[in-house]
């Protein structure tokens, strides 16, 4: 059995995922980049001295194949970072104009993708012992913040598919934390903060926070000696659910 910690980052080829992959590699982990574009995955893996697997979180066969390959290479998985996510864009998720095709596409990646990947990799996580799952959520998924008239979200553009997918991801996090406690597997959600990635640019946002800053809390949770479980965290501490 490998003694080096093995980590998989979904959507690890760019943005916050690539920064998380880099941070985990700097902590001495062997990092596997999961990327739906194999060439982009190989390029990102080369930059951090890791490996890559083709991985589309919306595709059962792709996820199963990725798990089979990691099992063959390492026989276990110590850290799973469910990072792959989409915003769904600006159209079709405003109240009164909701396009269910947009909602389904967002949920397929941000929520069902996490179920699919987590369930498929559970045997490898159980084999590792004291494994960790980090779900990349969003502060926009906080019911507390979204319903607080004093919070900045009170005046932000109201889109329903993306925040609700992340709120559901938060509940998934709590349920898996409880369900996997007996296996010693910790499961936490993180809010990276608004970061200047392609994701933000696609929404017309110009931001100063870097992907590396957004990645820091995920890297910390994956590497601290004692991990909490069932938490929702950002740099500054706990995010209210
Ligand atoms: N940026 C922010 O301000 C912000 C704030 C809060 C939360 N987040 C969350 O942080 C995570 C990363 O966001 P980001 O800003 O780094 O976005 P990004 O730059 O757009 O990168 C998204 C990553 O997810 C991958 N991806 C999308 N759909 C996928 C699928 N079906 N299968 C596998 N990979 C898929 C993309 O792959 P391709 O290269 O193939 O498209 C890409 O690697 C997301 O979960 C997002 O919701 C971001």
PDB file of C-alpha atoms and ligand atoms in Angstrom:
ATOM      1  CA  UNK A   1       0.000   0.000   0.000  1.00  0.00           C
ATOM      2  CA  UNK A   2       1.197   3.496  -0.910  1.00  0.00           C
ATOM      3  CA  UNK A   3       2.207   5.610   2.097  1.00  0.00           C
ATOM      4  CA  UNK A   4       2.152   8.860   0.106  1.00  0.00           C
ATOM      5  CA  UNK A   5      -1.220  10.584   0.252  1.00  0.00           C
ATOM      6  CA  UNK A   6      -3.147  10.402  -3.002  1.00  0.00           C
ATOM      7  CA  UNK A   7      -5.511  13.253  -3.930  1.00  0.00           C
ATOM      8  CA  UNK A   8      -7.985  13.705  -6.774  1.00  0.00           C
ATOM      9  CA  UNK A   9      -9.235  17.171  -7.771  1.00  0.00           C
ATOM     10  CA  UNK A  10     -12.196  17.235 -10.165  1.00  0.00           C
ATOM     11  CA  UNK A  11     -12.020  20.101 -12.646  1.00  0.00           C
ATOM     12  CA  UNK A  12      -8.394  20.439 -11.600  1.00  0.00           C
ATOM     13  CA  UNK A  13      -7.166  21.693 -14.954  1.00  0.00           C
ATOM     14  CA  UNK A  14      -7.849  25.391 -14.370  1.00  0.00           C
ATOM     15  CA  UNK A  15      -9.116  28.024 -11.957  1.00  0.00           C
ATOM     16  CA  UNK A  16      -9.556  27.232  -8.268  1.00  0.00           C
ATOM     17  CA  UNK A  17      -9.221  23.480  -8.924  1.00  0.00           C
ATOM     18  CA  UNK A  18      -5.784  23.923 -10.494  1.00  0.00           C
ATOM     19  CA  UNK A  19      -4.738  26.086  -7.529  1.00  0.00           C
ATOM     20  CA  UNK A  20      -5.984  23.430  -5.064  1.00  0.00           C
ATOM     21  CA  UNK A  21      -4.082  20.744  -7.000  1.00  0.00           C
ATOM     22  CA  UNK A  22      -0.925  22.868  -6.859  1.00  0.00           C
ATOM     23  CA  UNK A  23      -1.344  23.492  -3.131  1.00  0.00           C
ATOM     24  CA  UNK A  24      -1.822  19.786  -2.372  1.00  0.00           C
ATOM     25  CA  UNK A  25       1.240  18.878  -4.460  1.00  0.00           C
ATOM     26  CA  UNK A  26       3.248  21.430  -2.480  1.00  0.00           C
ATOM     27  CA  UNK A  27       2.195  19.542   0.671  1.00  0.00           C
ATOM     28  CA  UNK A  28       3.810  16.413  -0.741  1.00  0.00           C
ATOM     29  CA  UNK A  29       0.664  14.677  -1.963  1.00  0.00           C
ATOM     30  CA  UNK A  30       0.521  12.770  -5.217  1.00  0.00           C
ATOM     31  CA  UNK A  31      -2.162  14.702  -7.064  1.00  0.00           C
ATOM     32  CA  UNK A  32      -4.364  13.390  -9.832  1.00  0.00           C
ATOM     33  CA  UNK A  33      -6.070  16.035 -11.930  1.00  0.00           C
ATOM     34  CA  UNK A  34      -9.530  15.018 -13.112  1.00  0.00           C
ATOM     35  CA  UNK A  35     -10.313  16.876 -16.331  1.00  0.00           C
ATOM     36  CA  UNK A  36     -12.926  16.339 -19.005  1.00  0.00           C
ATOM     37  CA  UNK A  37     -10.422  17.511 -21.651  1.00  0.00           C
ATOM     38  CA  UNK A  38      -7.559  14.950 -21.412  1.00  0.00           C
ATOM     39  CA  UNK A  39      -5.011  17.306 -22.988  1.00  0.00           C
ATOM     40  CA  UNK A  40      -5.853  20.115 -20.570  1.00  0.00           C
ATOM     41  CA  UNK A  41      -5.576  17.580 -17.740  1.00  0.00           C
ATOM     42  CA  UNK A  42      -2.154  16.389 -18.878  1.00  0.00           C
ATOM     43  CA  UNK A  43      -0.890  19.951 -19.215  1.00  0.00           C
ATOM     44  CA  UNK A  44      -2.131  20.890 -15.727  1.00  0.00           C
ATOM     45  CA  UNK A  45      -0.651  17.693 -14.244  1.00  0.00           C
ATOM     46  CA  UNK A  46       2.688  18.378 -15.892  1.00  0.00           C
ATOM     47  CA  UNK A  47       2.814  21.827 -14.227  1.00  0.00           C
ATOM     48  CA  UNK A  48       2.538  20.301 -10.730  1.00  0.00           C
ATOM     49  CA  UNK A  49       4.410  17.052 -11.309  1.00  0.00           C
ATOM     50  CA  UNK A  50       1.209  15.027 -10.957  1.00  0.00           C
ATOM     51  CA  UNK A  51      -0.934  12.769 -13.110  1.00  0.00           C
ATOM     52  CA  UNK A  52      -4.274  13.219 -14.807  1.00  0.00           C
ATOM     53  CA  UNK A  53      -7.330  11.145 -15.624  1.00  0.00           C
ATOM     54  CA  UNK A  54     -10.090  11.976 -18.089  1.00  0.00           C
ATOM     55  CA  UNK A  55     -13.070  12.770 -15.855  1.00  0.00           C
ATOM     56  CA  UNK A  56     -16.448  14.254 -16.711  1.00  0.00           C
ATOM     57  CA  UNK A  57     -18.468  14.357 -13.501  1.00  0.00           C
ATOM     58  CA  UNK A  58     -21.741  14.159 -15.454  1.00  0.00           C
ATOM     59  CA  UNK A  59     -20.817  10.862 -17.118  1.00  0.00           C
ATOM     60  CA  UNK A  60     -21.129   7.518 -15.266  1.00  0.00           C
ATOM     61  CA  UNK A  61     -18.669   5.693 -17.525  1.00  0.00           C
ATOM     62  CA  UNK A  62     -16.062   8.441 -17.331  1.00  0.00           C
ATOM     63  CA  UNK A  63     -16.229   8.511 -13.516  1.00  0.00           C
ATOM     64  CA  UNK A  64     -16.090   4.706 -13.246  1.00  0.00           C
ATOM     65  CA  UNK A  65     -13.096   4.576 -15.616  1.00  0.00           C
ATOM     66  CA  UNK A  66     -11.289   7.255 -13.608  1.00  0.00           C
ATOM     67  CA  UNK A  67     -11.847   5.298 -10.381  1.00  0.00           C
ATOM     68  CA  UNK A  68     -10.606   2.099 -12.024  1.00  0.00           C
ATOM     69  CA  UNK A  69      -7.459   3.840 -13.161  1.00  0.00           C
ATOM     70  CA  UNK A  70      -6.718   5.335  -9.719  1.00  0.00           C
ATOM     71  CA  UNK A  71      -7.360   1.939  -8.137  1.00  0.00           C
ATOM     72  CA  UNK A  72      -4.890   0.361 -10.544  1.00  0.00           C
ATOM     73  CA  UNK A  73      -2.265   3.063  -9.921  1.00  0.00           C
ATOM     74  CA  UNK A  74      -2.543   3.515  -6.157  1.00  0.00           C
ATOM     75  CA  UNK A  75      -5.202   1.189  -4.711  1.00  0.00           C
ATOM     76  CA  UNK A  76      -6.660   3.989  -2.553  1.00  0.00           C
ATOM     77  CA  UNK A  77      -7.670   7.638  -2.444  1.00  0.00           C
ATOM     78  CA  UNK A  78      -6.874   9.810   0.604  1.00  0.00           C
ATOM     79  CA  UNK A  79      -8.341  13.134  -0.530  1.00  0.00           C
ATOM     80  CA  UNK A  80     -11.235  13.802  -2.883  1.00  0.00           C
ATOM     81  CA  UNK A  81     -11.843  17.439  -3.825  1.00  0.00           C
ATOM     82  CA  UNK A  82     -15.207  17.863  -5.540  1.00  0.00           C
ATOM     83  CA  UNK A  83     -14.348  21.125  -7.259  1.00  0.00           C
ATOM     84  CA  UNK A  84     -15.853  20.884 -10.780  1.00  0.00           C
ATOM     85  CA  UNK A  85     -18.666  23.396 -11.070  1.00  0.00           C
ATOM     86  CA  UNK A  86     -20.546  25.600 -13.510  1.00  0.00           C
ATOM     87  CA  UNK A  87     -22.432  28.865 -13.022  1.00  0.00           C
ATOM     88  CA  UNK A  88     -25.069  28.231 -15.675  1.00  0.00           C
ATOM     89  CA  UNK A  89     -24.519  31.755 -17.008  1.00  0.00           C
ATOM     90  CA  UNK A  90     -26.824  34.697 -16.571  1.00  0.00           C
ATOM     91  CA  UNK A  91     -29.780  33.628 -18.697  1.00  0.00           C
ATOM     92  CA  UNK A  92     -32.549  31.285 -17.656  1.00  0.00           C
ATOM     93  CA  UNK A  93     -32.060  31.459 -13.895  1.00  0.00           C
ATOM     94  CA  UNK A  94     -33.788  34.706 -12.980  1.00  0.00           C
ATOM     95  CA  UNK A  95     -37.020  34.444 -10.991  1.00  0.00           C
ATOM     96  CA  UNK A  96     -39.917  34.497 -13.444  1.00  0.00           C
ATOM     97  CA  UNK A  97     -37.686  33.494 -16.355  1.00  0.00           C
ATOM     98  CA  UNK A  98     -36.329  30.181 -15.141  1.00  0.00           C
ATOM     99  CA  UNK A  99     -35.358  27.720 -17.841  1.00  0.00           C
ATOM    100  CA  UNK A 100     -35.403  24.218 -16.369  1.00  0.00           C
ATOM    101  CA  UNK A 101     -32.798  23.093 -18.909  1.00  0.00           C
ATOM    102  CA  UNK A 102     -30.370  25.572 -17.298  1.00  0.00           C
ATOM    103  CA  UNK A 103     -31.308  24.399 -13.807  1.00  0.00           C
ATOM    104  CA  UNK A 104     -30.823  20.750 -14.783  1.00  0.00           C
ATOM    105  CA  UNK A 105     -27.441  21.449 -16.393  1.00  0.00           C
ATOM    106  CA  UNK A 106     -26.213  23.290 -13.289  1.00  0.00           C
ATOM    107  CA  UNK A 107     -27.481  20.572 -10.940  1.00  0.00           C
ATOM    108  CA  UNK A 108     -26.040  17.828 -13.153  1.00  0.00           C
ATOM    109  CA  UNK A 109     -22.524  19.137 -12.546  1.00  0.00           C
ATOM    110  CA  UNK A 110     -22.675  20.909  -9.184  1.00  0.00           C
ATOM    111  CA  UNK A 111     -24.861  18.404  -7.334  1.00  0.00           C
ATOM    112  CA  UNK A 112     -25.439  15.102  -9.152  1.00  0.00           C
ATOM    113  CA  UNK A 113     -21.795  15.141 -10.245  1.00  0.00           C
ATOM    114  CA  UNK A 114     -20.710  15.243  -6.612  1.00  0.00           C
ATOM    115  CA  UNK A 115     -23.046  12.355  -5.718  1.00  0.00           C
ATOM    116  CA  UNK A 116     -21.731  10.356  -8.690  1.00  0.00           C
ATOM    117  CA  UNK A 117     -18.044  10.963  -8.003  1.00  0.00           C
ATOM    118  CA  UNK A 118     -18.322  10.503  -4.236  1.00  0.00           C
ATOM    119  CA  UNK A 119     -20.297   7.250  -4.464  1.00  0.00           C
ATOM    120  CA  UNK A 120     -17.958   5.833  -7.106  1.00  0.00           C
ATOM    121  CA  UNK A 121     -14.791   6.661  -5.173  1.00  0.00           C
ATOM    122  CA  UNK A 122     -16.092   5.558  -1.758  1.00  0.00           C
ATOM    123  CA  UNK A 123     -14.421   2.119  -1.850  1.00  0.00           C
ATOM    124  CA  UNK A 124     -11.039   3.750  -2.551  1.00  0.00           C
ATOM    125  CA  UNK A 125     -11.622   6.371   0.166  1.00  0.00           C
ATOM    126  CA  UNK A 126     -12.549   3.659   2.672  1.00  0.00           C
ATOM    127  CA  UNK A 127      -9.384   1.743   1.806  1.00  0.00           C
ATOM    128  CA  UNK A 128      -7.235   4.811   2.545  1.00  0.00           C
ATOM    129  CA  UNK A 129      -8.438   5.182   6.137  1.00  0.00           C
ATOM    130  CA  UNK A 130      -9.092   8.675   7.601  1.00  0.00           C
ATOM    131  CA  UNK A 131      -9.786   9.973   4.091  1.00  0.00           C
ATOM    132  CA  UNK A 132     -11.081  13.476   3.456  1.00  0.00           C
ATOM    133  CA  UNK A 133     -13.701  14.853   1.107  1.00  0.00           C
ATOM    134  CA  UNK A 134     -13.700  18.579   0.405  1.00  0.00           C
ATOM    135  CA  UNK A 135     -16.712  19.916  -1.470  1.00  0.00           C
ATOM    136  CA  UNK A 136     -16.143  23.260  -3.180  1.00  0.00           C
ATOM    137  CA  UNK A 137     -19.373  25.071  -2.411  1.00  0.00           C
ATOM    138  CA  UNK A 138     -20.043  28.813  -2.420  1.00  0.00           C
ATOM    139  CA  UNK A 139     -21.102  31.496   0.014  1.00  0.00           C
ATOM    140  CA  UNK A 140     -24.057  32.009  -2.347  1.00  0.00           C
ATOM    141  CA  UNK A 141     -25.297  28.595  -1.150  1.00  0.00           C
ATOM    142  CA  UNK A 142     -25.667  29.865   2.428  1.00  0.00           C
ATOM    143  CA  UNK A 143     -29.365  30.114   3.309  1.00  0.00           C
ATOM    144  CA  UNK A 144     -28.399  32.333   6.247  1.00  0.00           C
ATOM    145  CA  UNK A 145     -26.492  34.830   4.118  1.00  0.00           C
ATOM    146  CA  UNK A 146     -29.012  34.808   1.270  1.00  0.00           C
ATOM    147  CA  UNK A 147     -31.887  35.544   3.664  1.00  0.00           C
ATOM    148  CA  UNK A 148     -30.054  38.240   5.670  1.00  0.00           C
ATOM    149  CA  UNK A 149     -31.203  41.716   4.532  1.00  0.00           C
ATOM    150  CA  UNK A 150     -27.929  43.165   5.875  1.00  0.00           C
ATOM    151  CA  UNK A 151     -25.713  40.843   3.818  1.00  0.00           C
ATOM    152  CA  UNK A 152     -24.255  41.945   0.478  1.00  0.00           C
ATOM    153  CA  UNK A 153     -26.246  39.170  -1.221  1.00  0.00           C
ATOM    154  CA  UNK A 154     -29.442  41.089  -0.413  1.00  0.00           C
ATOM    155  CA  UNK A 155     -28.671  43.425  -3.302  1.00  0.00           C
ATOM    156  CA  UNK A 156     -26.825  41.071  -5.644  1.00  0.00           C
ATOM    157  CA  UNK A 157     -28.402  39.831  -8.864  1.00  0.00           C
ATOM    158  CA  UNK A 158     -30.838  37.053  -8.066  1.00  0.00           C
ATOM    159  CA  UNK A 159     -30.067  33.834  -9.895  1.00  0.00           C
ATOM    160  CA  UNK A 160     -31.697  30.682  -8.629  1.00  0.00           C
ATOM    161  CA  UNK A 161     -30.053  27.629 -10.191  1.00  0.00           C
ATOM    162  CA  UNK A 162     -26.475  28.129  -9.037  1.00  0.00           C
ATOM    163  CA  UNK A 163     -27.042  29.133  -5.367  1.00  0.00           C
ATOM    164  CA  UNK A 164     -29.683  26.438  -4.892  1.00  0.00           C
ATOM    165  CA  UNK A 165     -27.320  23.814  -6.322  1.00  0.00           C
ATOM    166  CA  UNK A 166     -24.707  24.876  -3.767  1.00  0.00           C
ATOM    167  CA  UNK A 167     -27.252  24.921  -0.907  1.00  0.00           C
ATOM    168  CA  UNK A 168     -28.135  21.331  -1.841  1.00  0.00           C
ATOM    169  CA  UNK A 169     -24.423  20.510  -1.988  1.00  0.00           C
ATOM    170  CA  UNK A 170     -24.149  21.834   1.565  1.00  0.00           C
ATOM    171  CA  UNK A 171     -26.863  19.432   2.727  1.00  0.00           C
ATOM    172  CA  UNK A 172     -25.135  16.612   0.829  1.00  0.00           C
ATOM    173  CA  UNK A 173     -21.998  17.522   2.807  1.00  0.00           C
ATOM    174  CA  UNK A 174     -23.786  17.232   6.149  1.00  0.00           C
ATOM    175  CA  UNK A 175     -25.451  13.930   5.220  1.00  0.00           C
ATOM    176  CA  UNK A 176     -22.206  12.363   3.979  1.00  0.00           C
ATOM    177  CA  UNK A 177     -20.323  13.646   7.033  1.00  0.00           C
ATOM    178  CA  UNK A 178     -22.821  11.775   9.217  1.00  0.00           C
ATOM    179  CA  UNK A 179     -22.957   8.748   6.929  1.00  0.00           C
ATOM    180  CA  UNK A 180     -19.183   8.348   6.747  1.00  0.00           C
ATOM    181  CA  UNK A 181     -18.264   9.213  10.339  1.00  0.00           C
ATOM    182  CA  UNK A 182     -17.997   5.535  11.266  1.00  0.00           C
ATOM    183  CA  UNK A 183     -15.466   5.098   8.431  1.00  0.00           C
ATOM    184  CA  UNK A 184     -13.333   7.945   9.804  1.00  0.00           C
ATOM    185  CA  UNK A 185     -13.892   9.922   6.589  1.00  0.00           C
ATOM    186  CA  UNK A 186     -14.310  13.683   7.073  1.00  0.00           C
ATOM    187  CA  UNK A 187     -16.576  15.605   4.716  1.00  0.00           C
ATOM    188  CA  UNK A 188     -16.596  19.396   4.612  1.00  0.00           C
ATOM    189  CA  UNK A 189     -17.781  22.197   2.344  1.00  0.00           C
ATOM    190  CA  UNK A 190     -15.769  25.318   1.602  1.00  0.00           C
ATOM    191  CA  UNK A 191     -16.577  28.766   0.272  1.00  0.00           C
ATOM    192  CA  UNK A 192     -13.609  30.009  -1.766  1.00  0.00           C
ATOM    193  CA  UNK A 193     -14.888  33.592  -2.021  1.00  0.00           C
ATOM    194  CA  UNK A 194     -15.357  35.466  -5.276  1.00  0.00           C
ATOM    195  CA  UNK A 195     -12.190  34.782  -7.295  1.00  0.00           C
ATOM    196  CA  UNK A 196     -10.947  36.033 -10.656  1.00  0.00           C
ATOM    197  CA  UNK A 197     -11.310  32.847 -12.702  1.00  0.00           C
ATOM    198  CA  UNK A 198     -12.909  32.105 -16.091  1.00  0.00           C
ATOM    199  CA  UNK A 199     -16.066  31.351 -14.083  1.00  0.00           C
ATOM    200  CA  UNK A 200     -16.238  34.935 -12.816  1.00  0.00           C
ATOM    201  CA  UNK A 201     -15.187  36.441 -16.148  1.00  0.00           C
ATOM    202  CA  UNK A 202     -18.052  34.544 -17.793  1.00  0.00           C
ATOM    203  CA  UNK A 203     -20.455  36.371 -15.482  1.00  0.00           C
ATOM    204  CA  UNK A 204     -18.880  39.721 -16.340  1.00  0.00           C
ATOM    205  CA  UNK A 205     -17.272  40.014 -12.905  1.00  0.00           C
ATOM    206  CA  UNK A 206     -13.916  41.687 -12.455  1.00  0.00           C
ATOM    207  CA  UNK A 207     -12.425  40.481  -9.176  1.00  0.00           C
ATOM    208  CA  UNK A 208      -9.164  40.891  -7.320  1.00  0.00           C
ATOM    209  CA  UNK A 209      -9.145  37.743  -5.212  1.00  0.00           C
ATOM    210  CA  UNK A 210      -6.963  35.108  -6.855  1.00  0.00           C
ATOM    211  CA  UNK A 211      -7.691  31.433  -7.460  1.00  0.00           C
ATOM    212  CA  UNK A 212      -4.821  30.650  -5.066  1.00  0.00           C
ATOM    213  CA  UNK A 213      -6.521  32.662  -2.315  1.00  0.00           C
ATOM    214  CA  UNK A 214      -9.767  30.823  -3.026  1.00  0.00           C
ATOM    215  CA  UNK A 215      -7.968  27.473  -2.917  1.00  0.00           C
ATOM    216  CA  UNK A 216      -6.257  28.063   0.436  1.00  0.00           C
ATOM    217  CA  UNK A 217      -9.127  26.911   2.682  1.00  0.00           C
ATOM    218  CA  UNK A 218      -9.578  23.710   0.653  1.00  0.00           C
ATOM    219  CA  UNK A 219      -5.858  22.955   0.861  1.00  0.00           C
ATOM    220  CA  UNK A 220      -5.891  23.634   4.589  1.00  0.00           C
ATOM    221  CA  UNK A 221      -8.821  21.280   5.217  1.00  0.00           C
ATOM    222  CA  UNK A 222      -7.189  18.549   3.163  1.00  0.00           C
ATOM    223  CA  UNK A 223      -3.888  18.820   5.014  1.00  0.00           C
ATOM    224  CA  UNK A 224      -4.456  19.910   8.658  1.00  0.00           C
ATOM    225  CA  UNK A 225      -3.486  17.145  11.086  1.00  0.00           C
ATOM    226  CA  UNK A 226      -6.997  16.943  12.596  1.00  0.00           C
ATOM    227  CA  UNK A 227      -9.887  17.689  10.255  1.00  0.00           C
ATOM    228  CA  UNK A 228     -13.334  18.771  11.391  1.00  0.00           C
ATOM    229  CA  UNK A 229     -16.263  17.109   9.654  1.00  0.00           C
ATOM    230  CA  UNK A 230     -19.665  18.400   8.612  1.00  0.00           C
ATOM    231  CA  UNK A 231     -18.403  22.007   8.502  1.00  0.00           C
ATOM    232  CA  UNK A 232     -18.832  24.870   6.039  1.00  0.00           C
ATOM    233  CA  UNK A 233     -15.684  26.987   6.092  1.00  0.00           C
ATOM    234  CA  UNK A 234     -14.091  30.013   4.474  1.00  0.00           C
ATOM    235  CA  UNK A 235     -10.766  31.743   5.219  1.00  0.00           C
ATOM    236  CA  UNK A 236     -12.289  33.728   8.071  1.00  0.00           C
ATOM    237  CA  UNK A 237     -13.867  30.706   9.761  1.00  0.00           C
ATOM    238  CA  UNK A 238     -17.300  29.083   9.750  1.00  0.00           C
ATOM    239  CA  UNK A 239     -19.894  30.070   7.158  1.00  0.00           C
ATOM    240  CA  UNK A 240     -23.478  29.896   8.480  1.00  0.00           C
ATOM    241  CA  UNK A 241     -25.467  27.245   6.613  1.00  0.00           C
TER     242      UNK A 241
HETATM  243  N1  LIG B   1     -14.713  31.783  -9.003  1.00  0.00           N
HETATM  244  C1  LIG B   1     -15.511  32.092  -8.026  1.00  0.00           C
HETATM  245  O1  LIG B   1     -15.708  33.293  -7.724  1.00  0.00           O
HETATM  246  C2  LIG B   1     -16.199  31.033  -7.195  1.00  0.00           C
HETATM  247  C3  LIG B   1     -16.854  31.428  -6.027  1.00  0.00           C
HETATM  248  C4  LIG B   1     -17.470  30.454  -5.240  1.00  0.00           C
HETATM  249  C5  LIG B   1     -17.430  29.125  -5.621  1.00  0.00           C
HETATM  250  N2  LIG B   1     -16.783  28.767  -6.790  1.00  0.00           N
HETATM  251  C6  LIG B   1     -16.761  27.344  -7.123  1.00  0.00           C
HETATM  252  O2  LIG B   1     -15.412  26.945  -7.311  1.00  0.00           O
HETATM  253  C7  LIG B   1     -15.357  25.825  -8.219  1.00  0.00           C
HETATM  254  C8  LIG B   1     -14.323  26.128  -9.294  1.00  0.00           C
HETATM  255  O3  LIG B   1     -14.727  27.320  -9.947  1.00  0.00           O
HETATM  256  P1  LIG B   1     -13.712  28.215 -10.827  1.00  0.00           P
HETATM  257  O4  LIG B   1     -13.988  29.615 -10.490  1.00  0.00           O
HETATM  258  O5  LIG B   1     -12.326  27.671 -10.729  1.00  0.00           O
HETATM  259  O6  LIG B   1     -14.331  27.913 -12.279  1.00  0.00           O
HETATM  260  P2  LIG B   1     -13.634  27.713 -13.710  1.00  0.00           P
HETATM  261  O7  LIG B   1     -12.400  28.503 -13.811  1.00  0.00           O
HETATM  262  O8  LIG B   1     -14.756  27.932 -14.674  1.00  0.00           O
HETATM  263  O9  LIG B   1     -13.238  26.156 -13.676  1.00  0.00           O
HETATM  264  C9  LIG B   1     -14.245  25.192 -13.578  1.00  0.00           C
HETATM  265  C10 LIG B   1     -13.598  23.830 -13.653  1.00  0.00           C
HETATM  266  O10 LIG B   1     -14.649  22.855 -13.549  1.00  0.00           O
HETATM  267  C11 LIG B   1     -14.519  21.982 -14.647  1.00  0.00           C
HETATM  268  N3  LIG B   1     -15.786  21.353 -15.013  1.00  0.00           N
HETATM  269  C12 LIG B   1     -16.959  21.940 -15.355  1.00  0.00           C
HETATM  270  N4  LIG B   1     -17.855  21.001 -15.672  1.00  0.00           N
HETATM  271  C13 LIG B   1     -17.243  19.803 -15.527  1.00  0.00           C
HETATM  272  C14 LIG B   1     -17.630  18.453 -15.704  1.00  0.00           C
HETATM  273  N5  LIG B   1     -18.866  18.129 -16.127  1.00  0.00           N
HETATM  274  N6  LIG B   1     -16.742  17.464 -15.435  1.00  0.00           N
HETATM  275  C15 LIG B   1     -15.498  17.773 -15.022  1.00  0.00           C
HETATM  276  N7  LIG B   1     -15.047  19.022 -14.861  1.00  0.00           N
HETATM  277  C16 LIG B   1     -15.924  20.029 -15.111  1.00  0.00           C
HETATM  278  C17 LIG B   1     -13.968  22.837 -15.772  1.00  0.00           C
HETATM  279  O11 LIG B   1     -13.460  22.015 -16.802  1.00  0.00           O
HETATM  280  P3  LIG B   1     -13.260  22.546 -18.322  1.00  0.00           P
HETATM  281  O12 LIG B   1     -11.940  23.250 -18.347  1.00  0.00           O
HETATM  282  O13 LIG B   1     -13.310  21.310 -19.139  1.00  0.00           O
HETATM  283  O14 LIG B   1     -14.415  23.474 -18.612  1.00  0.00           O
HETATM  284  C18 LIG B   1     -12.908  23.598 -15.003  1.00  0.00           C
HETATM  285  O15 LIG B   1     -11.771  22.793 -14.799  1.00  0.00           O
HETATM  286  C19 LIG B   1     -16.783  25.650  -8.746  1.00  0.00           C
HETATM  287  O16 LIG B   1     -17.415  24.596  -8.045  1.00  0.00           O
HETATM  288  C20 LIG B   1     -17.458  26.977  -8.419  1.00  0.00           C
HETATM  289  O17 LIG B   1     -18.846  26.839  -8.256  1.00  0.00           O
HETATM  290  C21 LIG B   1     -16.177  29.681  -7.574  1.00  0.00           C
END
